[in-house]
Tab-separated table of C-alpha atoms (C1' of nucleotides) in Angstrom:
chain	number	residue	atom	x	y	z
A	1	MET	CA	20.977	0.924	-21.523
A	2	PRO	CA	22.000	-1.539	-18.798
A	3	SER	CA	24.696	-1.877	-16.335
A	4	GLY	CA	28.496	-1.981	-16.430
A	5	MET	CA	29.402	1.499	-15.193
A	6	THR	CA	32.342	2.401	-13.047
A	7	ASP	CA	32.268	4.958	-10.336
A	8	GLU	CA	34.121	7.320	-12.643
A	9	ASP	CA	31.617	6.785	-15.409
A	10	LYS	CA	28.885	7.631	-12.973
A	11	LYS	CA	30.579	10.816	-11.810
A	12	ARG	CA	31.281	11.791	-15.329
A	13	GLN	CA	27.715	11.107	-16.348
A	14	LEU	CA	26.289	13.206	-13.460
A	15	ASP	CA	28.701	15.863	-14.178
A	16	SER	CA	27.763	16.075	-17.873
A	17	ARG	CA	24.222	16.812	-16.914
A	18	ASP	CA	25.265	19.360	-14.200
A	19	ILE	CA	24.224	17.255	-11.264
A	20	LYS	CA	26.328	17.420	-8.236
A	21	PRO	CA	27.526	13.804	-7.658
A	22	THR	CA	26.612	12.977	-4.070
A	23	ALA	CA	26.832	9.461	-2.733
A	24	MET	CA	23.069	9.071	-2.762
A	25	ARG	CA	22.919	10.165	-6.456
A	26	GLU	CA	25.509	7.775	-7.506
A	27	LEU	CA	23.703	4.904	-5.825
A	28	VAL	CA	20.457	5.839	-7.533
A	29	LEU	CA	22.127	6.202	-10.912
A	30	ASP	CA	23.645	2.919	-10.313
A	31	VAL	CA	20.354	1.265	-9.749
A	32	LEU	CA	18.918	3.017	-12.773
A	33	SER	CA	21.699	1.926	-15.033
A	34	ARG	CA	21.170	-1.728	-14.080
A	35	GLN	CA	17.587	-1.786	-15.165
A	36	THR	CA	16.334	-3.405	-18.291
A	37	ALA	CA	12.882	-1.807	-17.776
A	38	ALA	CA	11.792	1.582	-16.483
A	39	ILE	CA	11.459	1.988	-12.781
A	40	GLY	CA	9.109	3.832	-10.517
A	41	LEU	CA	9.595	5.440	-7.126
A	42	PRO	CA	8.229	2.534	-5.057
A	43	GLU	CA	10.294	-0.066	-6.824
A	44	LEU	CA	13.304	2.173	-6.486
A	45	GLU	CA	12.687	2.294	-2.791
A	46	ALA	CA	12.685	-1.361	-2.550
A	47	HIS	CA	16.211	-1.322	-3.885
A	48	PHE	CA	17.375	0.325	-0.732
A	49	GLU	CA	17.251	-0.755	2.808
A	50	LYS	CA	17.401	2.409	4.574
A	51	ALA	CA	16.947	5.381	2.207
A	52	ASP	CA	13.966	7.462	2.492
A	53	ARG	CA	11.305	8.080	-0.062
A	54	THR	CA	11.623	11.845	-0.091
A	55	THR	CA	15.322	11.716	-1.060
A	56	LEU	CA	14.751	9.257	-3.754
A	57	TYR	CA	11.738	11.248	-4.971
A	58	ARG	CA	13.741	14.355	-5.193
A	59	THR	CA	16.690	12.669	-6.802
A	60	LEU	CA	14.409	11.427	-9.606
A	61	LYS	CA	13.116	14.898	-9.834
A	62	THR	CA	16.463	16.594	-10.325
A	63	PHE	CA	17.524	13.741	-12.631
A	64	GLU	CA	14.531	14.492	-14.720
A	65	GLU	CA	15.056	18.232	-14.653
A	66	LYS	CA	18.542	17.809	-15.840
A	67	LYS	CA	17.533	15.337	-18.571
A	68	LEU	CA	19.417	12.530	-17.302
A	69	ILE	CA	16.250	10.479	-17.126
A	70	HIS	CA	12.820	10.747	-18.673
A	71	LYS	CA	9.357	10.187	-17.302
A	72	ILE	CA	7.023	7.606	-18.629
A	73	VAL	CA	3.420	7.607	-17.709
A	74	ASP	CA	2.123	4.140	-18.559
A	75	GLY	CA	-1.225	4.186	-16.750
A	76	THR	CA	-0.365	1.726	-14.027
A	77	GLY	CA	-0.587	4.540	-11.524
A	78	THR	CA	3.109	4.760	-10.841
A	79	VAL	CA	5.163	7.116	-12.816
A	80	LYS	CA	8.251	5.424	-14.213
A	81	TYR	CA	11.610	6.669	-15.290
A	82	ALA	CA	14.418	5.396	-17.508
A	83	LEU	CA	17.818	6.733	-18.437
A	84	CYS	CA	18.058	9.044	-21.358
A	85	SER	CA	20.496	8.248	-24.111
A	86	GLU	CA	23.525	10.415	-23.882
A	87	THR	CA	22.706	12.909	-26.631
A	88	CYS	CA	18.970	13.245	-25.507
A	89	GLU	CA	17.638	16.634	-24.810
A	90	CYS	CA	14.143	15.404	-24.412
A	91	GLU	CA	12.987	17.456	-27.404
A	92	PRO	CA	10.228	15.943	-29.525
A	93	ASP	CA	12.855	14.590	-31.901
A	94	ASP	CA	14.541	12.675	-29.159
A	95	LEU	CA	11.586	10.920	-28.017
A	96	HIS	CA	10.887	7.165	-28.385
A	97	VAL	CA	7.897	4.833	-27.932
A	98	HIS	CA	7.325	2.850	-24.830
A	99	PHE	CA	5.900	-0.564	-24.223
A	100	LEU	CA	3.962	-1.669	-21.158
A	101	CYS	CA	3.500	-5.476	-20.946
A	102	GLU	CA	0.114	-6.466	-19.415
A	103	LYS	CA	1.466	-9.678	-18.129
A	104	CYS	CA	4.717	-8.750	-16.260
A	105	GLY	CA	3.789	-5.174	-15.750
A	106	LYS	CA	7.285	-3.926	-16.991
A	107	THR	CA	7.532	-0.948	-19.102
A	108	TYR	CA	10.264	-0.842	-21.751
A	109	CYS	CA	11.921	1.945	-23.701
A	110	LEU	CA	11.899	1.123	-27.368
A	111	TYR	CA	14.886	3.385	-27.994
A	112	ASP	CA	14.910	2.421	-31.662
A	113	ILE	CA	11.413	3.420	-32.314
A	114	PRO	CA	10.970	7.243	-32.513
A	115	VAL	CA	7.644	8.706	-31.793
A	116	PRO	CA	5.957	9.378	-35.126
A	117	THR	CA	5.391	12.880	-36.296
A	118	ILE	CA	1.844	14.140	-35.866
A	119	ASN	CA	0.333	17.076	-37.725
A	120	LEU	CA	-1.742	18.842	-35.135
A	121	PRO	CA	-4.706	21.012	-36.053
A	122	HIS	CA	-3.989	24.600	-36.737
A	123	GLY	CA	-3.084	26.634	-33.672
A	124	PHE	CA	-1.893	23.831	-31.536
A	125	LYS	CA	1.739	23.929	-30.392
A	126	LEU	CA	3.427	20.582	-29.760
A	127	GLU	CA	5.907	20.428	-26.834
A	128	GLY	CA	6.084	16.775	-26.048
A	129	VAL	CA	4.571	13.393	-26.587
A	130	ASN	CA	3.935	10.352	-24.281
A	131	MET	CA	3.319	7.295	-26.342
A	132	VAL	CA	2.888	4.053	-24.567
A	133	ILE	CA	1.884	0.860	-26.300
A	134	ASN	CA	0.470	-2.043	-24.194
A	135	GLY	CA	0.389	-5.580	-25.043
A	136	ILE	CA	2.476	-8.731	-24.363
A	137	CYS	CA	6.256	-8.546	-24.387
A	138	ALA	CA	8.453	-11.008	-26.096
A	139	SER	CA	9.661	-12.737	-22.927
A	140	CYS	CA	6.104	-13.236	-21.723
A	141	ARG	CA	5.024	-14.799	-24.920
A	142	LYS	CA	7.608	-17.389	-24.995
B	1	MET	CA	-18.923	14.915	-29.632
B	2	PRO	CA	-20.758	17.558	-27.638
B	3	SER	CA	-24.281	17.899	-26.382
B	4	GLY	CA	-27.823	17.994	-27.927
B	5	MET	CA	-29.188	14.638	-26.984
B	6	THR	CA	-32.698	13.826	-25.980
B	7	ASP	CA	-33.540	11.376	-23.302
B	8	GLU	CA	-34.555	8.936	-25.823
B	9	ASP	CA	-31.128	9.313	-27.522
B	10	LYS	CA	-29.450	8.631	-24.294
B	11	LYS	CA	-31.410	5.464	-23.499
B	12	ARG	CA	-30.769	4.127	-26.946
B	13	GLN	CA	-27.117	4.873	-26.719
B	14	LEU	CA	-26.815	3.155	-23.370
B	15	ASP	CA	-28.911	0.269	-24.746
B	16	SER	CA	-26.629	-0.078	-27.935
B	17	ARG	CA	-23.834	-0.698	-25.556
B	18	ASP	CA	-25.655	-3.118	-23.295
B	19	ILE	CA	-25.833	-0.860	-20.301
B	20	LYS	CA	-28.980	-0.895	-18.342
B	21	PRO	CA	-30.271	2.727	-18.382
B	22	THR	CA	-30.622	3.873	-14.857
B	23	ALA	CA	-31.345	7.418	-13.876
B	24	MET	CA	-27.756	7.938	-12.563
B	25	ARG	CA	-26.378	6.698	-15.773
B	26	GLU	CA	-28.421	8.817	-17.904
B	27	LEU	CA	-27.268	11.861	-15.972
B	28	VAL	CA	-23.613	10.862	-16.254
B	29	LEU	CA	-23.952	10.313	-19.909
B	30	ASP	CA	-25.547	13.648	-20.201
B	31	VAL	CA	-22.667	15.370	-18.547
B	32	LEU	CA	-20.247	13.480	-20.688
B	33	SER	CA	-21.997	14.352	-23.907
B	34	ARG	CA	-21.864	18.105	-23.031
B	35	GLN	CA	-17.971	18.047	-22.634
B	36	THR	CA	-15.748	19.490	-25.217
B	37	ALA	CA	-12.811	18.008	-23.369
B	38	ALA	CA	-12.217	14.766	-21.522
B	39	ILE	CA	-13.262	14.601	-17.966
B	40	GLY	CA	-12.055	12.900	-14.802
B	41	LEU	CA	-13.771	11.581	-11.751
B	42	PRO	CA	-13.087	14.501	-9.564
B	43	GLU	CA	-14.397	16.966	-12.217
B	44	LEU	CA	-17.329	14.688	-12.947
B	45	GLU	CA	-18.163	14.700	-9.177
B	46	ALA	CA	-18.224	18.489	-9.177
B	47	HIS	CA	-20.996	18.386	-11.787
B	48	PHE	CA	-23.277	16.896	-9.167
B	49	GLU	CA	-24.526	18.224	-5.773
B	50	LYS	CA	-25.335	15.028	-4.145
B	51	ALA	CA	-24.020	12.082	-6.010
B	52	ASP	CA	-21.358	9.995	-4.408
B	53	ARG	CA	-17.951	9.315	-5.687
B	54	THR	CA	-18.158	5.566	-5.726
B	55	THR	CA	-21.275	5.490	-7.867
B	56	LEU	CA	-19.710	7.804	-10.399
B	57	TYR	CA	-16.550	5.779	-10.288
B	58	ARG	CA	-18.334	2.583	-11.055
B	59	THR	CA	-20.536	4.248	-13.687
B	60	LEU	CA	-17.341	5.250	-15.503
B	61	LYS	CA	-16.009	1.828	-15.036
B	62	THR	CA	-18.872	0.086	-16.614
B	63	PHE	CA	-19.111	2.611	-19.304
B	64	GLU	CA	-15.549	1.979	-20.148
B	65	GLU	CA	-15.976	-1.806	-20.061
B	66	LYS	CA	-18.947	-1.510	-22.499
B	67	LYS	CA	-16.872	0.742	-24.679
B	68	LEU	CA	-19.168	3.747	-24.489
B	69	ILE	CA	-16.203	5.833	-23.312
B	70	HIS	CA	-12.484	5.336	-23.403
B	71	LYS	CA	-9.807	6.081	-20.936
B	72	ILE	CA	-7.020	8.688	-21.357
B	73	VAL	CA	-3.940	8.758	-19.191
B	74	ASP	CA	-2.484	12.209	-19.625
B	75	GLY	CA	-0.073	12.259	-16.823
B	76	THR	CA	-1.824	14.910	-14.752
B	77	GLY	CA	-2.650	12.238	-12.140
B	78	THR	CA	-6.295	12.114	-12.944
B	79	VAL	CA	-7.398	9.530	-15.420
B	80	LYS	CA	-9.885	11.065	-17.844
B	81	TYR	CA	-12.636	9.840	-20.038
B	82	ALA	CA	-14.342	10.767	-23.085
B	83	LEU	CA	-17.159	9.470	-25.254
B	84	CYS	CA	-16.178	6.892	-27.998
B	85	SER	CA	-17.516	7.413	-31.386
B	86	GLU	CA	-20.565	5.232	-32.262
B	87	THR	CA	-18.635	2.708	-34.176
B	88	CYS	CA	-15.672	2.495	-31.848
B	89	GLU	CA	-14.697	-0.883	-30.534
B	90	CYS	CA	-11.569	0.381	-28.902
B	91	GLU	CA	-9.392	-1.706	-31.208
B	92	PRO	CA	-6.014	-0.416	-32.134
B	93	ASP	CA	-7.625	0.812	-35.461
B	94	ASP	CA	-10.180	2.761	-33.652
B	95	LEU	CA	-7.711	4.808	-31.618
B	96	HIS	CA	-6.948	8.485	-31.924
B	97	VAL	CA	-4.425	10.838	-30.541
B	98	HIS	CA	-5.087	13.105	-27.533
B	99	PHE	CA	-3.731	16.501	-26.597
B	100	LEU	CA	-3.211	17.867	-23.203
B	101	CYS	CA	-2.852	21.662	-22.814
B	102	GLU	CA	-0.209	22.753	-20.459
B	103	LYS	CA	-1.913	25.954	-19.910
B	104	CYS	CA	-5.679	25.201	-19.388
B	105	GLY	CA	-5.030	21.655	-18.508
B	106	LYS	CA	-7.742	20.328	-20.689
B	107	THR	CA	-7.251	17.099	-22.579
B	108	TYR	CA	-8.826	16.805	-26.011
B	109	CYS	CA	-9.685	13.977	-28.208
B	110	LEU	CA	-8.163	14.484	-31.648
B	111	TYR	CA	-10.742	12.258	-33.236
B	112	ASP	CA	-9.428	12.996	-36.724
B	113	ILE	CA	-5.874	11.918	-36.027
B	114	PRO	CA	-5.586	8.192	-35.787
B	115	VAL	CA	-2.773	6.724	-33.713
B	116	PRO	CA	0.120	5.930	-36.170
B	117	THR	CA	0.930	2.342	-36.863
B	118	ILE	CA	4.046	1.080	-35.086
B	119	ASN	CA	6.195	-1.866	-35.893
B	120	LEU	CA	7.006	-3.543	-32.705
B	121	PRO	CA	10.187	-5.606	-32.275
B	122	HIS	CA	9.596	-9.295	-33.053
B	123	GLY	CA	7.743	-11.120	-30.387
B	124	PHE	CA	5.723	-8.225	-29.049
B	125	LYS	CA	1.981	-8.275	-29.277
B	126	LEU	CA	0.207	-4.967	-29.552
B	127	GLU	CA	-3.157	-4.615	-27.839
B	128	GLY	CA	-3.673	-0.903	-27.285
B	129	VAL	CA	-1.982	2.482	-27.481
B	130	ASN	CA	-2.190	5.595	-25.215
B	131	MET	CA	-0.781	8.526	-27.107
B	132	VAL	CA	-0.984	11.985	-25.545
B	133	ILE	CA	0.609	15.089	-27.088
B	134	ASN	CA	1.252	17.961	-24.737
B	135	GLY	CA	1.665	21.581	-25.672
B	136	ILE	CA	-0.543	24.674	-25.959
B	137	CYS	CA	-4.016	24.376	-27.412
B	138	ALA	CA	-5.477	26.691	-30.012
B	139	SER	CA	-7.598	28.653	-27.578
B	140	CYS	CA	-4.810	29.229	-25.215
B	141	ARG	CA	-2.567	30.628	-27.937
B	142	LYS	CA	-4.903	33.272	-28.964
C	1	DG	C1'	-45.503	-10.966	-3.166
C	2	DT	C1'	-41.308	-12.900	-2.667
C	3	DA	C1'	-36.691	-14.299	-3.950
C	4	DA	C1'	-32.591	-13.236	-6.557
C	5	DC	C1'	-29.940	-9.871	-8.656
C	6	DT	C1'	-28.220	-5.205	-9.741
C	7	DT	C1'	-27.402	-0.655	-8.428
C	8	DT	C1'	-26.467	2.905	-5.171
C	9	DG	C1'	-24.431	5.046	-0.992
C	10	DC	C1'	-21.643	5.411	2.924
C	11	DA	C1'	-17.256	4.609	5.325
C	12	DA	C1'	-13.044	3.377	5.379
C	13	DC	C1'	-8.706	2.357	3.332
C	14	DC	C1'	-4.652	2.120	0.251
C	15	DC	C1'	-0.932	4.069	-1.983
C	16	DG	C1'	1.763	7.189	-4.773
C	17	DG	C1'	3.138	11.684	-4.668
C	18	DT	C1'	4.356	15.891	-2.371
C	19	DT	C1'	5.533	19.581	1.142
C	20	DG	C1'	7.409	21.745	5.428
C	21	DC	C1'	10.877	21.827	8.442
C	22	DA	C1'	14.903	20.676	10.896
C	23	DC	C1'	19.471	18.592	10.495
C	24	DT	C1'	23.526	17.595	8.114
C	25	DT	C1'	26.910	18.098	4.661
C	26	DC	C1'	29.626	20.456	1.475
C	27	DC	C1'	31.654	24.654	-0.422
C	28	DT	C1'	33.160	29.366	-0.233
C	29	DT	C1'	35.192	33.178	1.809
C	30	DT	C1'	38.042	35.328	4.830
D	1	DA	C1'	41.031	26.804	10.370
D	2	DA	C1'	36.482	29.024	11.317
D	3	DA	C1'	32.214	31.082	9.957
D	4	DG	C1'	28.574	31.596	6.870
D	5	DG	C1'	25.715	30.192	3.241
D	6	DA	C1'	23.836	27.028	0.026
D	7	DA	C1'	22.551	22.417	-1.165
D	8	DG	C1'	21.273	17.823	0.024
D	9	DT	C1'	19.082	14.504	3.197
D	10	DG	C1'	15.622	12.611	6.443
D	11	DC	C1'	11.467	12.590	9.082
D	12	DA	C1'	6.605	13.307	9.658
D	13	DA	C1'	2.681	14.514	7.970
D	14	DC	C1'	-0.448	15.522	4.534
D	15	DC	C1'	-3.207	15.378	-0.005
D	16	DG	C1'	-5.849	13.394	-3.341
D	17	DG	C1'	-7.354	9.906	-6.707
D	18	DG	C1'	-8.643	5.518	-6.808
D	19	DT	C1'	-10.646	1.319	-4.775
D	20	DT	C1'	-13.132	-2.022	-1.816
D	21	DG	C1'	-16.561	-3.999	1.608
D	22	DC	C1'	-20.810	-3.980	3.104
D	23	DA	C1'	-25.518	-2.696	3.953
D	24	DA	C1'	-29.633	-0.383	1.966
D	25	DA	C1'	-32.512	0.606	-1.940
D	26	DG	C1'	-34.245	-0.564	-6.281
D	27	DT	C1'	-35.175	-3.593	-10.098
D	28	DT	C1'	-36.639	-8.030	-12.314
D	29	DA	C1'	-38.440	-12.507	-12.681
D	30	DC	C1'	-41.412	-15.967	-11.338
DNA sequence: GTAACTTTGCAACCCGGTTGCACTTCCTTT
DNA sequence: AAAGGAAGTGCAACCGGGTTGCAAAGTTAC
């Protein structure tokens, strides 16, 4: 889901998710769209000289609420986020598997690999799934 | 994996995992064996009047290293732990799915539901999987 | 009994996440 | 254009889980 997005694209993308396109938000979306791996708040912070943590925090939060991005809990202690595909509604059917590389620490969306269906015991209601595989990624094995 | 364990049982269990059976460790194992849901450090702490966080922290750590318990990252911000089955070596084949109830906040091991096999993209090496389903548990839906 | 090692306890720290509040910006209404 | 209200931003401070360093206590080997 990387890069190559005009300002207009960005505005449209925010608009399509009902997010008021402020300057800050466009900048954050821009950073997000350039990532090849999921990004956490601390790392996002590092992409800006002057922006403050709270604003970025809240930006991510609204992006998540509006389903522009999704949260990934990979066990590293930092919650990470990545852009949703355009049609994603973050329903169980939309979910994919994630991969955390032990070596480089990066967390990748495996957009092509849907989260497998699970038959829960009787009485349990499924609402979401967080599936993270850990191991060594292709680039680190080369 | 609940309760009903004699002191001898506990010593044996620690022993089988190469953990020197100190008083503290037996107490912690005792608490762990009484749980119906996974437990985190803060909650474990609350089970003791006087024991100190660090010791419990390190106890969990060695238990985990020795594969007596396994870690569950459920996204609540607290890492949780639950006893491994006796034969568990924490290899991918040994892993099961976990369930976090949004309502009661408890995290359950679904020991009967193995983590599905995933075909990773070429070049990726799988070492472990953390799969947590969230929703409403059977007791909370009653 | 003493030396070497392990475990425990205390204190302090780190860091990600989060909240409260004041200030600014933007949008609406007149 | 001005006033009012809502939404967004920035600062400061806080919270809580996790983690480390170090000294004291306990254990084990000789």
